[in-house]
Amino acid sequence: MAGRGGRRLDDDTGCRPASNHRRTLGTKEKFWVRAPDEGRYLFKYARIRHGRTMGEDRVEWAVHELATLLSVPTATAIPALHGGRRGVLSLSVLAPGDRLIHGNELLARTDPEYDSQVARQNLRYTVEAVHVALSGVTAPSPCRPPIRTAFDAWAGYLMLDAWVAGRDRHHENWAAIEHAGMLRLSPSFDHGNALGFQEPESQVLALAEDDELLARWARRGRSHHFGDRPGLVHLASTALGLTGSGVREYWLDMLADLNNHDIESVLANVPTDYLSEAGRTFRVKLLHLNRERILHGD
């Protein structure tokens, strides 16, 4: 371990590359490793732009911790270092014999005209289309009543996105797990594009200090993958409106009942050399603001 800096993969930790360790899906540099406990983890490097590490590693860890507070099942995320570069370890959601079927494949099964290769905005990628595609798929095993169907859980994923300003719920960023001929929704994964990770420090300072600027910034949060590029809060509201009995109330109650101290403690655990005090203030304010927007509307 490297203290709060994360796990080091290039010292004597016992981690080793998996036999089929390379992965090409997506645009980030990544590879599979196998831990001493035989768990398979995907290591994803944090991107570097103009000499600045973008921070997706710590964001992915933080969103996993925040999702746990909500009882939204997510892939375990652990900050890590490899070759002096920052990244995150994401625990595989698959058991031996499982197969991951991404959302674009599920959508194409129920919509013959669905273009599963579109990288950004897809006019046929809608909440309603996902509702149809997930028909007959069960919720992830950690979920409890009233969360019974995959779509009940998926609506919770969209509420999580709206809360953390996560804009990357494209059709390959969710999936079902096939096991012994049965399908269940995978835990949510790949949350690096959230919490304003891309903002330069000058903008972070302004957002931390100016509540009106922060409110305008939050309202601009949209998904650029769904057909009509909806706002994140509207997207979550639409999904919650299509869920089974009591599900909308369940997810909203989970969000409303969160303890502010628990929320703030997640960001307090990010080392100061990775997240400035202004960055911490901005994210805490954003989470409080988005919670109010989801619960009470814009």
Short mmCIF file of C-alpha atoms in Angstrom, two decimals:
data_model
loop_
_atom_site.label_atom_id
_atom_site.label_comp_id
_atom_site.label_asym_id
_atom_site.label_seq_id
_atom_site.Cartn_x
_atom_site.Cartn_y
_atom_site.Cartn_z
CA MET A 1 0.00 0.00 0.00
CA ALA A 2 1.01 3.62 -0.40
CA GLY A 3 -0.96 5.10 2.45
CA ARG A 4 -3.76 7.41 1.41
CA GLY A 5 -2.03 7.79 -1.94
CA GLY A 6 -3.33 4.42 -3.08
CA ARG A 7 -2.10 0.88 -3.72
CA ARG A 8 1.17 0.54 -5.62
CA LEU A 9 1.16 -2.09 -8.35
CA ASP A 10 4.89 -1.89 -9.06
CA ASP A 11 6.17 -2.97 -5.66
CA ASP A 12 5.90 -6.28 -3.81
CA THR A 13 2.10 -6.44 -3.48
CA GLY A 14 1.63 -9.80 -5.15
CA CYS A 15 -0.46 -8.25 -7.94
CA ARG A 16 0.36 -9.61 -11.38
CA PRO A 17 -0.97 -9.12 -14.91
CA ALA A 18 -3.89 -11.40 -15.71
CA SER A 19 -3.36 -13.86 -18.56
CA ASN A 20 -5.79 -11.91 -20.77
CA HIS A 21 -4.92 -8.61 -19.18
CA ARG A 22 -5.22 -6.19 -22.11
CA ARG A 23 -8.55 -4.52 -22.78
CA THR A 24 -9.39 -2.26 -25.72
CA LEU A 25 -12.98 -1.17 -25.00
CA GLY A 26 -13.06 2.59 -24.44
CA THR A 27 -10.31 5.17 -24.89
CA LYS A 28 -8.39 5.04 -21.59
CA GLU A 29 -5.16 3.11 -21.08
CA LYS A 30 -5.99 0.07 -18.97
CA PHE A 31 -5.03 -3.50 -18.20
CA TRP A 32 -6.21 -6.37 -16.01
CA VAL A 33 -4.31 -7.53 -12.93
CA ARG A 34 -4.90 -10.41 -10.56
CA ALA A 35 -4.58 -9.77 -6.82
CA PRO A 36 -3.18 -12.24 -4.26
CA ASP A 37 -6.78 -13.14 -3.33
CA GLU A 38 -7.28 -14.08 -7.03
CA GLY A 39 -9.64 -11.15 -7.57
CA ARG A 40 -9.41 -9.62 -11.05
CA TYR A 41 -9.05 -5.85 -11.17
CA LEU A 42 -9.02 -3.51 -14.15
CA PHE A 43 -6.33 -0.85 -13.69
CA LYS A 44 -7.19 2.38 -15.49
CA TYR A 45 -4.67 5.19 -15.74
CA ALA A 46 -5.90 8.68 -14.93
CA ARG A 47 -5.61 10.81 -18.05
CA ILE A 48 -3.05 13.61 -18.24
CA ARG A 49 -3.83 16.78 -20.19
CA HIS A 50 -1.47 19.73 -20.51
CA GLY A 51 0.63 18.31 -17.70
CA ARG A 52 -2.32 17.99 -15.29
CA THR A 53 -3.64 14.67 -13.99
CA MET A 54 -7.38 14.90 -14.52
CA GLY A 55 -8.42 13.19 -11.29
CA GLU A 56 -10.73 10.46 -12.57
CA ASP A 57 -9.02 8.00 -10.21
CA ARG A 58 -10.11 9.78 -7.04
CA VAL A 59 -13.50 10.65 -8.53
CA GLU A 60 -14.22 7.00 -9.31
CA TRP A 61 -13.33 6.03 -5.74
CA ALA A 62 -15.44 8.87 -4.30
CA VAL A 63 -18.49 7.98 -6.42
CA HIS A 64 -18.18 4.34 -5.33
CA GLU A 65 -18.20 5.48 -1.69
CA LEU A 66 -21.14 7.85 -2.26
CA ALA A 67 -23.08 5.15 -4.11
CA THR A 68 -22.55 2.81 -1.17
CA LEU A 69 -24.24 5.38 1.07
CA LEU A 70 -27.24 5.22 -1.29
CA SER A 71 -27.20 1.40 -1.51
CA VAL A 72 -26.54 1.66 -5.25
CA PRO A 73 -24.42 -1.39 -6.19
CA THR A 74 -21.16 -0.37 -7.86
CA ALA A 75 -17.89 -2.03 -8.78
CA THR A 76 -15.32 -1.66 -6.00
CA ALA A 77 -12.83 1.10 -6.86
CA ILE A 78 -9.40 1.51 -5.23
CA PRO A 79 -6.96 4.35 -6.01
CA ALA A 80 -3.63 2.96 -7.19
CA LEU A 81 -0.26 3.84 -8.70
CA HIS A 82 1.63 2.09 -11.48
CA GLY A 83 4.99 3.20 -12.79
CA GLY A 84 4.59 6.47 -10.94
CA ARG A 85 1.29 7.19 -12.67
CA ARG A 86 -2.02 7.53 -10.89
CA GLY A 87 -5.00 5.33 -11.66
CA VAL A 88 -7.77 3.26 -10.16
CA LEU A 89 -8.34 -0.46 -9.66
CA SER A 90 -11.88 -1.59 -10.46
CA LEU A 91 -12.87 -5.05 -9.26
CA SER A 92 -14.37 -7.26 -11.96
CA VAL A 93 -18.12 -7.75 -11.53
CA LEU A 94 -17.95 -11.19 -13.19
CA ALA A 95 -17.70 -14.59 -11.55
CA PRO A 96 -16.29 -17.59 -13.44
CA GLY A 97 -18.66 -18.54 -16.24
CA ASP A 98 -20.33 -15.12 -16.37
CA ARG A 99 -20.59 -13.03 -19.54
CA LEU A 100 -21.03 -9.26 -19.65
CA ILE A 101 -23.60 -8.02 -22.18
CA HIS A 102 -23.33 -4.26 -22.64
CA GLY A 103 -26.31 -1.99 -23.00
CA ASN A 104 -25.86 -1.41 -26.72
CA GLU A 105 -26.19 -5.16 -27.36
CA LEU A 106 -29.31 -5.37 -25.19
CA LEU A 107 -30.85 -2.37 -26.96
CA ALA A 108 -30.12 -3.85 -30.40
CA ARG A 109 -31.88 -7.07 -29.39
CA THR A 110 -35.17 -5.24 -28.84
CA ASP A 111 -34.78 -2.54 -31.52
CA PRO A 112 -33.61 -3.81 -34.94
CA GLU A 113 -32.89 -0.22 -36.02
CA TYR A 114 -30.70 0.57 -33.02
CA ASP A 115 -27.17 1.60 -34.04
CA SER A 116 -24.94 0.01 -31.41
CA GLN A 117 -21.79 1.63 -32.84
CA VAL A 118 -22.71 5.29 -32.27
CA ALA A 119 -20.17 6.81 -29.90
CA ARG A 120 -22.02 9.95 -28.77
CA GLN A 121 -25.61 11.13 -29.22
CA ASN A 122 -27.87 8.28 -30.34
CA LEU A 123 -31.41 9.32 -31.26
CA ARG A 124 -32.80 5.88 -30.37
CA TYR A 125 -31.06 5.78 -26.99
CA THR A 126 -33.85 6.80 -24.62
CA VAL A 127 -34.99 5.90 -21.12
CA GLU A 128 -38.05 4.24 -22.63
CA ALA A 129 -35.87 2.13 -24.94
CA VAL A 130 -33.78 0.96 -21.97
CA HIS A 131 -36.98 0.14 -20.08
CA VAL A 132 -37.94 -2.21 -22.91
CA ALA A 133 -34.43 -3.65 -23.30
CA LEU A 134 -34.23 -4.55 -19.60
CA SER A 135 -37.60 -6.33 -19.56
CA GLY A 136 -37.13 -9.72 -17.92
CA VAL A 137 -33.71 -8.84 -16.49
CA THR A 138 -33.45 -9.02 -12.71
CA ALA A 139 -31.87 -6.52 -10.33
CA PRO A 140 -28.28 -6.95 -9.09
CA SER A 141 -28.06 -9.45 -6.25
CA PRO A 142 -27.22 -6.86 -3.54
CA CYS A 143 -30.53 -5.03 -4.13
CA ARG A 144 -33.43 -5.51 -1.74
CA PRO A 145 -37.18 -4.86 -2.10
CA PRO A 146 -38.74 -2.82 -3.53
CA ILE A 147 -35.88 -3.01 -6.08
CA ARG A 148 -36.83 -6.14 -8.01
CA THR A 149 -36.16 -5.52 -11.69
CA ALA A 150 -33.08 -4.39 -13.55
CA PHE A 151 -34.82 -1.18 -14.55
CA ASP A 152 -35.71 -0.42 -10.92
CA ALA A 153 -31.99 -0.54 -10.15
CA TRP A 154 -30.95 1.25 -13.35
CA ALA A 155 -33.17 4.19 -12.41
CA GLY A 156 -31.16 4.39 -9.20
CA TYR A 157 -27.99 4.52 -11.30
CA LEU A 158 -29.37 7.56 -13.12
CA MET A 159 -30.26 9.20 -9.81
CA LEU A 160 -26.66 8.62 -8.70
CA ASP A 161 -25.47 10.21 -11.95
CA ALA A 162 -27.65 13.26 -11.36
CA TRP A 163 -26.38 13.60 -7.81
CA VAL A 164 -22.66 13.39 -8.66
CA ALA A 165 -22.95 15.21 -12.02
CA GLY A 166 -21.96 12.04 -13.87
CA ARG A 167 -22.39 12.54 -17.61
CA ASP A 168 -21.06 9.30 -19.06
CA ARG A 169 -24.00 6.85 -18.92
CA HIS A 170 -23.54 5.85 -22.56
CA HIS A 171 -24.83 2.54 -23.88
CA GLU A 172 -21.60 0.70 -23.09
CA ASN A 173 -21.46 2.11 -19.57
CA TRP A 174 -24.01 -0.31 -18.14
CA ALA A 175 -24.56 -3.98 -18.75
CA ALA A 176 -26.28 -7.21 -17.81
CA ILE A 177 -24.50 -10.28 -16.51
CA GLU A 178 -25.44 -13.58 -18.12
CA HIS A 179 -25.04 -16.61 -15.88
CA ALA A 180 -26.47 -20.05 -16.64
CA GLY A 181 -28.83 -18.54 -19.20
CA MET A 182 -30.24 -15.94 -16.79
CA LEU A 183 -29.69 -12.19 -16.94
CA ARG A 184 -29.25 -9.75 -14.08
CA LEU A 185 -28.13 -6.13 -14.16
CA SER A 186 -24.46 -5.57 -13.48
CA PRO A 187 -23.42 -3.28 -10.64
CA SER A 188 -22.75 0.21 -11.94
CA PHE A 189 -19.18 0.89 -13.11
CA ASP A 190 -16.88 3.48 -14.68
CA HIS A 191 -17.72 6.68 -12.78
CA GLY A 192 -14.63 8.75 -13.53
CA ASN A 193 -16.53 11.40 -15.51
CA ALA A 194 -18.25 13.06 -12.55
CA LEU A 195 -17.90 15.73 -9.85
CA GLY A 196 -16.49 18.22 -12.34
CA PHE A 197 -13.20 16.32 -12.60
CA GLN A 198 -12.31 18.17 -15.81
CA GLU A 199 -12.50 21.68 -14.37
CA PRO A 200 -9.20 23.59 -14.04
CA GLU A 201 -8.30 24.93 -10.61
CA SER A 202 -9.17 28.51 -11.57
CA GLN A 203 -12.75 27.46 -12.35
CA VAL A 204 -12.88 25.29 -9.23
CA LEU A 205 -12.00 28.32 -7.10
CA ALA A 206 -14.77 30.36 -8.72
CA LEU A 207 -17.34 27.58 -8.29
CA ALA A 208 -16.40 27.11 -4.64
CA GLU A 209 -16.86 30.81 -3.89
CA ASP A 210 -19.87 31.79 -6.04
CA ASP A 211 -23.11 29.92 -5.32
CA GLU A 212 -24.94 31.45 -8.29
CA LEU A 213 -22.17 30.40 -10.66
CA LEU A 214 -22.29 26.91 -9.14
CA ALA A 215 -26.06 26.70 -9.64
CA ARG A 216 -25.73 27.68 -13.31
CA TRP A 217 -22.90 25.18 -13.76
CA ALA A 218 -24.96 22.37 -12.21
CA ARG A 219 -28.02 23.10 -14.36
CA ARG A 220 -25.88 22.79 -17.50
CA GLY A 221 -25.17 19.16 -16.64
CA ARG A 222 -26.56 17.06 -19.48
CA SER A 223 -26.10 13.63 -20.98
CA HIS A 224 -24.64 13.91 -24.48
CA HIS A 225 -25.42 10.27 -25.21
CA PHE A 226 -29.22 10.04 -24.94
CA GLY A 227 -31.33 11.04 -27.92
CA ASP A 228 -32.54 14.45 -26.76
CA ARG A 229 -29.49 15.27 -24.61
CA PRO A 230 -31.57 15.64 -21.45
CA GLY A 231 -30.48 17.32 -18.25
CA LEU A 232 -29.22 14.84 -15.68
CA VAL A 233 -31.95 15.60 -13.12
CA HIS A 234 -34.66 15.35 -15.79
CA LEU A 235 -33.16 12.07 -17.01
CA ALA A 236 -33.27 10.58 -13.51
CA SER A 237 -36.81 11.83 -12.95
CA THR A 238 -37.98 10.23 -16.20
CA ALA A 239 -36.46 6.89 -15.25
CA LEU A 240 -37.86 6.96 -11.72
CA GLY A 241 -41.31 7.62 -13.18
CA LEU A 242 -41.18 4.31 -15.09
CA THR A 243 -40.21 2.13 -12.14
CA GLY A 244 -42.29 -0.38 -10.20
CA SER A 245 -44.45 0.29 -7.17
CA GLY A 246 -42.65 2.14 -4.40
CA VAL A 247 -39.32 2.30 -6.23
CA ARG A 248 -39.32 6.04 -6.92
CA GLU A 249 -40.08 6.76 -3.27
CA TYR A 250 -37.42 4.30 -2.15
CA TRP A 251 -34.62 5.94 -4.12
CA LEU A 252 -35.67 9.47 -3.22
CA ASP A 253 -35.92 8.52 0.46
CA MET A 254 -32.45 6.99 0.34
CA LEU A 255 -31.09 10.27 -1.01
CA ALA A 256 -33.06 12.44 1.41
CA ASP A 257 -31.96 10.42 4.43
CA LEU A 258 -28.23 10.74 3.77
CA ASN A 259 -26.23 12.25 6.60
CA ASN A 260 -24.35 15.39 5.57
CA HIS A 261 -21.37 14.38 7.70
CA ASP A 262 -21.12 11.05 5.87
CA ILE A 263 -21.17 12.82 2.50
CA GLU A 264 -18.49 15.29 3.53
CA SER A 265 -16.35 12.55 5.09
CA VAL A 266 -15.96 10.87 1.70
CA LEU A 267 -14.29 13.94 0.21
CA ALA A 268 -12.38 14.62 3.43
CA ASN A 269 -10.62 11.29 2.87
CA VAL A 270 -9.09 12.42 -0.42
CA PRO A 271 -5.48 13.51 0.25
CA THR A 272 -4.85 17.25 -0.04
CA ASP A 273 -2.14 16.69 -2.65
CA TYR A 274 -4.86 15.23 -4.90
CA LEU A 275 -7.72 17.59 -4.03
CA SER A 276 -7.37 21.22 -2.95
CA GLU A 277 -9.51 22.74 -0.23
CA ALA A 278 -11.35 24.73 -2.90
CA GLY A 279 -11.89 21.50 -4.83
CA ARG A 280 -13.30 19.85 -1.73
CA THR A 281 -15.61 22.79 -1.03
CA PHE A 282 -16.85 22.85 -4.63
CA ARG A 283 -17.70 19.13 -4.60
CA VAL A 284 -19.42 19.23 -1.22
CA LYS A 285 -21.53 22.21 -2.30
CA LEU A 286 -22.33 20.49 -5.60
CA LEU A 287 -23.55 17.34 -3.85
CA HIS A 288 -25.77 19.31 -1.49
CA LEU A 289 -27.15 21.39 -4.37
CA ASN A 290 -27.86 18.43 -6.64
CA ARG A 291 -29.57 16.56 -3.84
CA GLU A 292 -31.99 19.47 -3.44
CA ARG A 293 -32.53 19.67 -7.20
CA ILE A 294 -33.39 15.95 -7.39
CA LEU A 295 -35.67 16.02 -4.36
CA HIS A 296 -37.42 19.33 -4.98
CA GLY A 297 -36.82 20.21 -8.63
CA ASP A 298 -35.01 23.11 -10.29
#
